[in-house]
PDB file of C-alpha atoms in Angstrom:
ATOM      1  CA  MET A  29      26.637 376.975 -13.152  1.00  0.00           C
ATOM      2  CA  PRO A  30      25.382 374.100 -15.395  1.00  0.00           C
ATOM      3  CA  LYS A  31      21.810 373.046 -14.722  1.00  0.00           C
ATOM      4  CA  HIS A  32      22.857 369.505 -13.946  1.00  0.00           C
ATOM      5  CA  ALA A  33      25.181 370.581 -11.105  1.00  0.00           C
ATOM      6  CA  ASP A  34      22.453 370.034  -8.546  1.00  0.00           C
ATOM      7  CA  ALA A  35      21.815 366.499  -9.757  1.00  0.00           C
ATOM      8  CA  ARG A  36      22.364 363.897  -7.019  1.00  0.00           C
ATOM      9  CA  PRO A  37      23.142 360.182  -7.343  1.00  0.00           C
ATOM     10  CA  ALA A  38      20.244 357.841  -6.860  1.00  0.00           C
ATOM     11  CA  GLY A  39      19.916 356.817  -3.203  1.00  0.00           C
ATOM     12  CA  PRO A  40      18.106 353.977  -1.316  1.00  0.00           C
ATOM     13  CA  ALA A  41      14.791 355.825  -1.515  1.00  0.00           C
ATOM     14  CA  ASP A  42      15.061 356.161  -5.312  1.00  0.00           C
ATOM     15  CA  SER A  43      15.969 352.529  -5.674  1.00  0.00           C
ATOM     16  CA  ALA A  44      12.998 351.525  -3.491  1.00  0.00           C
ATOM     17  CA  ARG A  45      10.576 353.668  -5.507  1.00  0.00           C
ATOM     18  CA  ALA A  46      11.917 352.194  -8.809  1.00  0.00           C
ATOM     19  CA  ALA A  47      11.523 348.649  -7.390  1.00  0.00           C
ATOM     20  CA  ALA A  48       7.988 349.402  -6.276  1.00  0.00           C
ATOM     21  CA  THR A  49       7.119 350.863  -9.660  1.00  0.00           C
ATOM     22  CA  LYS A  50       8.477 347.823 -11.523  1.00  0.00           C
ATOM     23  CA  GLU A  51       6.596 345.545  -9.187  1.00  0.00           C
ATOM     24  CA  ALA A  52       3.349 347.427  -9.832  1.00  0.00           C
ATOM     25  CA  LEU A  53       3.893 347.266 -13.555  1.00  0.00           C
ATOM     26  CA  LEU A  54       4.624 343.556 -13.481  1.00  0.00           C
ATOM     27  CA  ALA A  55       1.510 342.800 -11.390  1.00  0.00           C
ATOM     28  CA  ALA A  56      -0.704 344.942 -13.651  1.00  0.00           C
ATOM     29  CA  ALA A  57       0.874 343.461 -16.788  1.00  0.00           C
ATOM     30  CA  HIS A  58       0.408 339.917 -15.469  1.00  0.00           C
ATOM     31  CA  ASP A  59      -3.353 340.516 -15.321  1.00  0.00           C
ATOM     32  CA  GLU A  60      -3.527 342.378 -18.635  1.00  0.00           C
ATOM     33  CA  PHE A  61      -1.456 339.768 -20.586  1.00  0.00           C
ATOM     34  CA  ALA A  62      -3.265 336.778 -19.054  1.00  0.00           C
ATOM     35  CA  GLN A  63      -6.581 338.328 -20.124  1.00  0.00           C
ATOM     36  CA  HIS A  64      -5.687 339.698 -23.555  1.00  0.00           C
ATOM     37  CA  GLY A  65      -2.406 338.176 -24.676  1.00  0.00           C
ATOM     38  CA  ILE A  66       0.479 340.097 -26.236  1.00  0.00           C
ATOM     39  CA  ALA A  67      -1.321 341.571 -29.200  1.00  0.00           C
ATOM     40  CA  GLY A  68      -4.514 342.520 -27.286  1.00  0.00           C
ATOM     41  CA  ALA A  69      -2.790 343.955 -24.269  1.00  0.00           C
ATOM     42  CA  ARG A  70      -2.573 347.738 -24.043  1.00  0.00           C
ATOM     43  CA  VAL A  71       0.268 349.589 -22.407  1.00  0.00           C
ATOM     44  CA  ASP A  72      -2.058 352.419 -21.427  1.00  0.00           C
ATOM     45  CA  ARG A  73      -4.215 350.053 -19.439  1.00  0.00           C
ATOM     46  CA  ILE A  74      -1.225 348.434 -17.808  1.00  0.00           C
ATOM     47  CA  ALA A  75       0.167 351.840 -16.804  1.00  0.00           C
ATOM     48  CA  ARG A  76      -3.276 352.956 -15.481  1.00  0.00           C
ATOM     49  CA  ARG A  77      -3.583 349.785 -13.397  1.00  0.00           C
ATOM     50  CA  ALA A  78      -0.118 350.391 -12.054  1.00  0.00           C
ATOM     51  CA  GLY A  79      -0.749 354.072 -11.332  1.00  0.00           C
ATOM     52  CA  VAL A  80       2.254 355.267 -13.380  1.00  0.00           C
ATOM     53  CA  ASN A  81       2.955 357.001 -16.729  1.00  0.00           C
ATOM     54  CA  LYS A  82       3.181 354.485 -19.572  1.00  0.00           C
ATOM     55  CA  GLU A  83       6.636 355.825 -20.509  1.00  0.00           C
ATOM     56  CA  ARG A  84       7.867 353.976 -17.445  1.00  0.00           C
ATOM     57  CA  ILE A  85       7.103 350.720 -19.194  1.00  0.00           C
ATOM     58  CA  TYR A  86       9.534 351.595 -22.010  1.00  0.00           C
ATOM     59  CA  GLY A  87      12.058 352.968 -19.571  1.00  0.00           C
ATOM     60  CA  TYR A  88      12.125 349.859 -17.436  1.00  0.00           C
ATOM     61  CA  PHE A  89      11.432 347.073 -19.988  1.00  0.00           C
ATOM     62  CA  GLY A  90      12.023 348.534 -23.437  1.00  0.00           C
ATOM     63  CA  SER A  91       8.888 347.231 -25.231  1.00  0.00           C
ATOM     64  CA  LYS A  92       5.543 345.588 -24.600  1.00  0.00           C
ATOM     65  CA  GLU A  93       6.963 342.228 -25.709  1.00  0.00           C
ATOM     66  CA  LYS A  94       9.900 342.445 -23.254  1.00  0.00           C
ATOM     67  CA  LEU A  95       7.398 343.314 -20.507  1.00  0.00           C
ATOM     68  CA  PHE A  96       5.415 340.168 -21.428  1.00  0.00           C
ATOM     69  CA  ASP A  97       8.674 338.144 -21.283  1.00  0.00           C
ATOM     70  CA  ALA A  98       9.396 339.507 -17.801  1.00  0.00           C
ATOM     71  CA  VAL A  99       5.879 338.526 -16.654  1.00  0.00           C
ATOM     72  CA  VAL A 100       6.240 335.006 -17.985  1.00  0.00           C
ATOM     73  CA  LYS A 101       9.679 334.652 -16.431  1.00  0.00           C
ATOM     74  CA  ARG A 102       8.398 335.682 -13.039  1.00  0.00           C
ATOM     75  CA  ALA A 103       5.399 333.333 -13.340  1.00  0.00           C
ATOM     76  CA  LEU A 104       7.729 330.433 -14.230  1.00  0.00           C
ATOM     77  CA  ASP A 105      10.102 331.375 -11.383  1.00  0.00           C
ATOM     78  CA  ASP A 106       7.189 331.138  -8.938  1.00  0.00           C
ATOM     79  CA  PHE A 107       6.175 327.818 -10.482  1.00  0.00           C
ATOM     80  CA  ALA A 108       9.648 326.366 -10.304  1.00  0.00           C
ATOM     81  CA  ARG A 109      10.137 327.556  -6.739  1.00  0.00           C
ATOM     82  CA  VAL A 110       7.080 325.832  -5.323  1.00  0.00           C
ATOM     83  CA  THR A 111       6.704 322.699  -7.469  1.00  0.00           C
ATOM     84  CA  ALA A 112       9.245 319.992  -6.749  1.00  0.00           C
ATOM     85  CA  GLY A 113      10.351 317.637  -9.460  1.00  0.00           C
ATOM     86  CA  PRO A 114       9.055 314.132 -10.083  1.00  0.00           C
ATOM     87  CA  GLY A 115      11.843 312.581  -8.050  1.00  0.00           C
ATOM     88  CA  ASP A 116      10.561 313.910  -4.666  1.00  0.00           C
ATOM     89  CA  ASP A 117       7.453 311.709  -4.249  1.00  0.00           C
ATOM     90  CA  GLY A 118       7.292 309.925  -7.571  1.00  0.00           C
ATOM     91  CA  PRO A 119       6.018 310.768 -11.034  1.00  0.00           C
ATOM     92  CA  VAL A 120       2.395 309.841 -10.327  1.00  0.00           C
ATOM     93  CA  GLU A 121       2.112 312.331  -7.443  1.00  0.00           C
ATOM     94  CA  TYR A 122       3.979 314.869  -9.599  1.00  0.00           C
ATOM     95  CA  VAL A 123       1.000 314.901 -11.958  1.00  0.00           C
ATOM     96  CA  GLY A 124      -1.296 315.667  -9.019  1.00  0.00           C
ATOM     97  CA  ARG A 125       0.957 318.512  -7.780  1.00  0.00           C
ATOM     98  CA  LEU A 126       1.062 319.978 -11.297  1.00  0.00           C
ATOM     99  CA  PHE A 127      -2.745 319.654 -11.576  1.00  0.00           C
ATOM    100  CA  ASP A 128      -3.116 321.471  -8.235  1.00  0.00           C
ATOM    101  CA  TYR A 129      -0.772 324.317  -9.141  1.00  0.00           C
ATOM    102  CA  TYR A 130      -2.329 324.899 -12.578  1.00  0.00           C
ATOM    103  CA  ARG A 131      -5.808 324.862 -10.961  1.00  0.00           C
ATOM    104  CA  GLU A 132      -4.719 327.406  -8.304  1.00  0.00           C
ATOM    105  CA  HIS A 133      -2.822 329.572 -10.869  1.00  0.00           C
ATOM    106  CA  PRO A 134      -4.797 329.473 -14.092  1.00  0.00           C
ATOM    107  CA  ASP A 135      -3.050 332.589 -15.343  1.00  0.00           C
ATOM    108  CA  LEU A 136       0.125 330.621 -15.790  1.00  0.00           C
ATOM    109  CA  LEU A 137      -1.529 328.385 -18.375  1.00  0.00           C
ATOM    110  CA  ARG A 138      -3.104 331.445 -20.098  1.00  0.00           C
ATOM    111  CA  LEU A 139       0.280 333.111 -20.329  1.00  0.00           C
ATOM    112  CA  LEU A 140       1.949 330.050 -21.704  1.00  0.00           C
ATOM    113  CA  MET A 141      -0.821 329.550 -24.285  1.00  0.00           C
ATOM    114  CA  TRP A 142      -0.619 333.230 -25.366  1.00  0.00           C
ATOM    115  CA  GLU A 143       3.187 332.828 -25.676  1.00  0.00           C
ATOM    116  CA  SER A 144       2.679 329.745 -27.852  1.00  0.00           C
ATOM    117  CA  LEU A 145       0.217 331.576 -30.126  1.00  0.00           C
ATOM    118  CA  HIS A 146       2.420 334.625 -30.471  1.00  0.00           C
ATOM    119  CA  GLU A 147       4.617 334.593 -33.605  1.00  0.00           C
ATOM    120  CA  ARG A 148       8.194 335.131 -32.645  1.00  0.00           C
ATOM    121  CA  THR A 149      11.132 335.895 -34.921  1.00  0.00           C
ATOM    122  CA  ASP A 150      13.740 334.788 -32.378  1.00  0.00           C
ATOM    123  CA  ASP A 151      14.161 332.161 -29.618  1.00  0.00           C
ATOM    124  CA  LEU A 152      12.111 332.205 -26.515  1.00  0.00           C
ATOM    125  CA  PRO A 153      13.490 334.545 -23.817  1.00  0.00           C
ATOM    126  CA  ASP A 154      15.556 332.952 -21.088  1.00  0.00           C
ATOM    127  CA  ARG A 155      15.799 329.862 -23.249  1.00  0.00           C
ATOM    128  CA  GLN A 156      18.861 328.407 -21.539  1.00  0.00           C
ATOM    129  CA  TRP A 157      17.293 328.843 -18.083  1.00  0.00           C
ATOM    130  CA  ARG A 158      14.200 327.053 -19.311  1.00  0.00           C
ATOM    131  CA  VAL A 159      16.197 324.291 -20.966  1.00  0.00           C
ATOM    132  CA  GLU A 160      18.059 323.720 -17.737  1.00  0.00           C
ATOM    133  CA  LEU A 161      14.914 323.737 -15.669  1.00  0.00           C
ATOM    134  CA  CYS A 162      13.114 321.234 -17.862  1.00  0.00           C
ATOM    135  CA  GLY A 163      16.213 319.143 -18.133  1.00  0.00           C
ATOM    136  CA  SER A 164      16.472 318.833 -14.356  1.00  0.00           C
ATOM    137  CA  ARG A 165      12.873 317.567 -14.301  1.00  0.00           C
ATOM    138  CA  VAL A 166      13.579 314.996 -17.041  1.00  0.00           C
ATOM    139  CA  ASP A 167      16.664 313.855 -15.100  1.00  0.00           C
ATOM    140  CA  ALA A 168      14.594 313.494 -11.925  1.00  0.00           C
ATOM    141  CA  LEU A 169      11.954 311.487 -13.797  1.00  0.00           C
ATOM    142  CA  ALA A 170      14.607 309.231 -15.290  1.00  0.00           C
ATOM    143  CA  GLU A 171      16.016 308.602 -11.776  1.00  0.00           C
ATOM    144  CA  ALA A 172      12.569 307.906 -10.392  1.00  0.00           C
ATOM    145  CA  LEU A 173      11.921 305.420 -13.164  1.00  0.00           C
ATOM    146  CA  GLY A 174      15.338 303.754 -12.654  1.00  0.00           C
ATOM    147  CA  GLU A 175      16.458 304.612 -16.159  1.00  0.00           C
ATOM    148  CA  GLU A 176      18.993 306.728 -18.015  1.00  0.00           C
ATOM    149  CA  ARG A 177      17.805 309.952 -19.491  1.00  0.00           C
ATOM    150  CA  SER A 178      16.524 309.322 -23.017  1.00  0.00           C
ATOM    151  CA  PRO A 179      14.106 310.634 -25.641  1.00  0.00           C
ATOM    152  CA  ARG A 180      11.582 308.129 -24.275  1.00  0.00           C
ATOM    153  CA  VAL A 181      11.813 309.601 -20.780  1.00  0.00           C
ATOM    154  CA  ALA A 182      11.489 313.102 -22.268  1.00  0.00           C
ATOM    155  CA  ARG A 183       8.298 312.108 -24.047  1.00  0.00           C
ATOM    156  CA  THR A 184       7.015 310.610 -20.866  1.00  0.00           C
ATOM    157  CA  MET A 185       7.619 313.893 -19.091  1.00  0.00           C
ATOM    158  CA  LEU A 186       5.749 315.793 -21.736  1.00  0.00           C
ATOM    159  CA  ALA A 187       2.852 313.313 -21.545  1.00  0.00           C
ATOM    160  CA  LEU A 188       2.654 313.717 -17.779  1.00  0.00           C
ATOM    161  CA  LYS A 189       2.603 317.540 -18.089  1.00  0.00           C
ATOM    162  CA  ALA A 190      -0.112 317.167 -20.707  1.00  0.00           C
ATOM    163  CA  LEU A 191      -2.241 315.082 -18.417  1.00  0.00           C
ATOM    164  CA  ALA A 192      -2.134 317.740 -15.726  1.00  0.00           C
ATOM    165  CA  MET A 193      -2.534 320.721 -18.074  1.00  0.00           C
ATOM    166  CA  MET A 194      -5.127 319.721 -20.614  1.00  0.00           C
ATOM    167  CA  PRO A 195      -8.235 319.530 -18.557  1.00  0.00           C
ATOM    168  CA  LEU A 196      -7.549 323.044 -17.198  1.00  0.00           C
ATOM    169  CA  ALA A 197      -6.203 324.542 -20.411  1.00  0.00           C
ATOM    170  CA  LEU A 198      -9.215 323.604 -22.404  1.00  0.00           C
ATOM    171  CA  PRO A 199     -12.181 323.763 -19.961  1.00  0.00           C
ATOM    172  CA  GLN A 200     -14.666 324.174 -22.792  1.00  0.00           C
ATOM    173  CA  ILE A 201     -14.069 320.587 -23.823  1.00  0.00           C
ATOM    174  CA  GLY A 202     -14.636 319.422 -20.281  1.00  0.00           C
ATOM    175  CA  SER A 203     -17.919 321.343 -20.229  1.00  0.00           C
ATOM    176  CA  LEU A 204     -19.073 319.732 -23.460  1.00  0.00           C
ATOM    177  CA  ILE A 205     -18.540 316.208 -22.056  1.00  0.00           C
ATOM    178  CA  GLY A 206     -19.928 316.981 -18.616  1.00  0.00           C
ATOM    179  CA  VAL A 207     -16.775 317.570 -16.539  1.00  0.00           C
ATOM    180  CA  ASP A 208     -17.036 320.762 -14.513  1.00  0.00           C
ATOM    181  CA  LEU A 209     -13.723 321.556 -12.897  1.00  0.00           C
ATOM    182  CA  ASP A 210     -15.200 324.611 -11.147  1.00  0.00           C
ATOM    183  CA  ASP A 211     -16.952 322.113  -8.863  1.00  0.00           C
ATOM    184  CA  PRO A 212     -14.393 321.191  -6.128  1.00  0.00           C
ATOM    185  CA  GLU A 213     -15.819 317.619  -5.815  1.00  0.00           C
ATOM    186  CA  GLU A 214     -15.519 317.115  -9.600  1.00  0.00           C
ATOM    187  CA  ALA A 215     -12.018 318.578  -9.600  1.00  0.00           C
ATOM    188  CA  GLY A 216     -10.985 316.178  -6.891  1.00  0.00           C
ATOM    189  CA  ALA A 217     -12.390 313.276  -8.854  1.00  0.00           C
ATOM    190  CA  MET A 218     -10.558 314.391 -11.980  1.00  0.00           C
ATOM    191  CA  ARG A 219      -7.312 314.613  -9.991  1.00  0.00           C
ATOM    192  CA  GLU A 220      -7.627 311.055  -8.791  1.00  0.00           C
ATOM    193  CA  HIS A 221      -8.503 309.951 -12.282  1.00  0.00           C
ATOM    194  CA  LEU A 222      -5.380 311.568 -13.668  1.00  0.00           C
ATOM    195  CA  LEU A 223      -3.261 309.894 -11.025  1.00  0.00           C
ATOM    196  CA  ALA A 224      -4.733 306.503 -11.817  1.00  0.00           C
ATOM    197  CA  PHE A 225      -4.205 307.126 -15.534  1.00  0.00           C
ATOM    198  CA  ALA A 226      -0.549 308.056 -14.938  1.00  0.00           C
ATOM    199  CA  ARG A 227      -0.030 305.052 -12.659  1.00  0.00           C
ATOM    200  CA  THR A 228      -1.293 302.727 -15.402  1.00  0.00           C
ATOM    201  CA  ALA A 229       0.778 304.515 -18.081  1.00  0.00           C
ATOM    202  CA  LEU A 230       3.931 304.174 -15.967  1.00  0.00           C
ATOM    203  CA  SER A 231       3.491 300.514 -15.349  1.00  0.00           C
ATOM    204  CA  ASP A 232       5.328 297.767 -17.204  1.00  0.00           C
ATOM    205  CA  GLY A 233       2.701 297.523 -19.898  1.00  0.00           C
ATOM    206  CA  PRO A 234       3.006 298.847 -23.470  1.00  0.00           C
ATOM    207  CA  ALA A 235       1.768 302.294 -22.542  1.00  0.00           C
ATOM    208  CA  GLY A 236       4.537 302.717 -19.980  1.00  0.00           C
ATOM    209  CA  ARG A 237       7.356 301.416 -22.114  1.00  0.00           C
ATOM    210  CA  SER A 238       6.630 302.712 -25.633  1.00  0.00           C
TER     211      SER A 238
END
């Protein structure tokens, strides 16, 4: 009788174990990539953190780069799920909600910065999904501003995101000028300052209509 005759189809228990293994790998990889980036991350460390053989990484994801892509996609999924667009309570409060999320999830900014630094020979993964997500936010901003979608509105969206991101993405600059965002009181003051800045920029003056 052939050796494979006793092989059985995968059942619910096998599927559950596979899902648990993938989840463990994604969680371990999230921490590893956020800390070391794509080039510096090590699959053996990821596997050790996840408690599995490193061959599982290649079996489930194909490569270290594709594992990184899966980590970023999941982080962006989480971000998109819990952060409403600028049309819900206005573009000014949107800046505050972005600031809050980035402050509570600093790994997302690190992952995006590592992705930006990594030289790719092809398009970003899940590009169409990202284009549609970002496009929906630009549409919401245009509606909140009472305008049609345009390159100016897209630039405004990028500027609003930059306001929320920059103090947290480059904390060393804040430290050099005396802004310590590890201090909750200072972080709160910075948040209010960003909202005031956005409110002025979105007014009818030159900064809001350029």
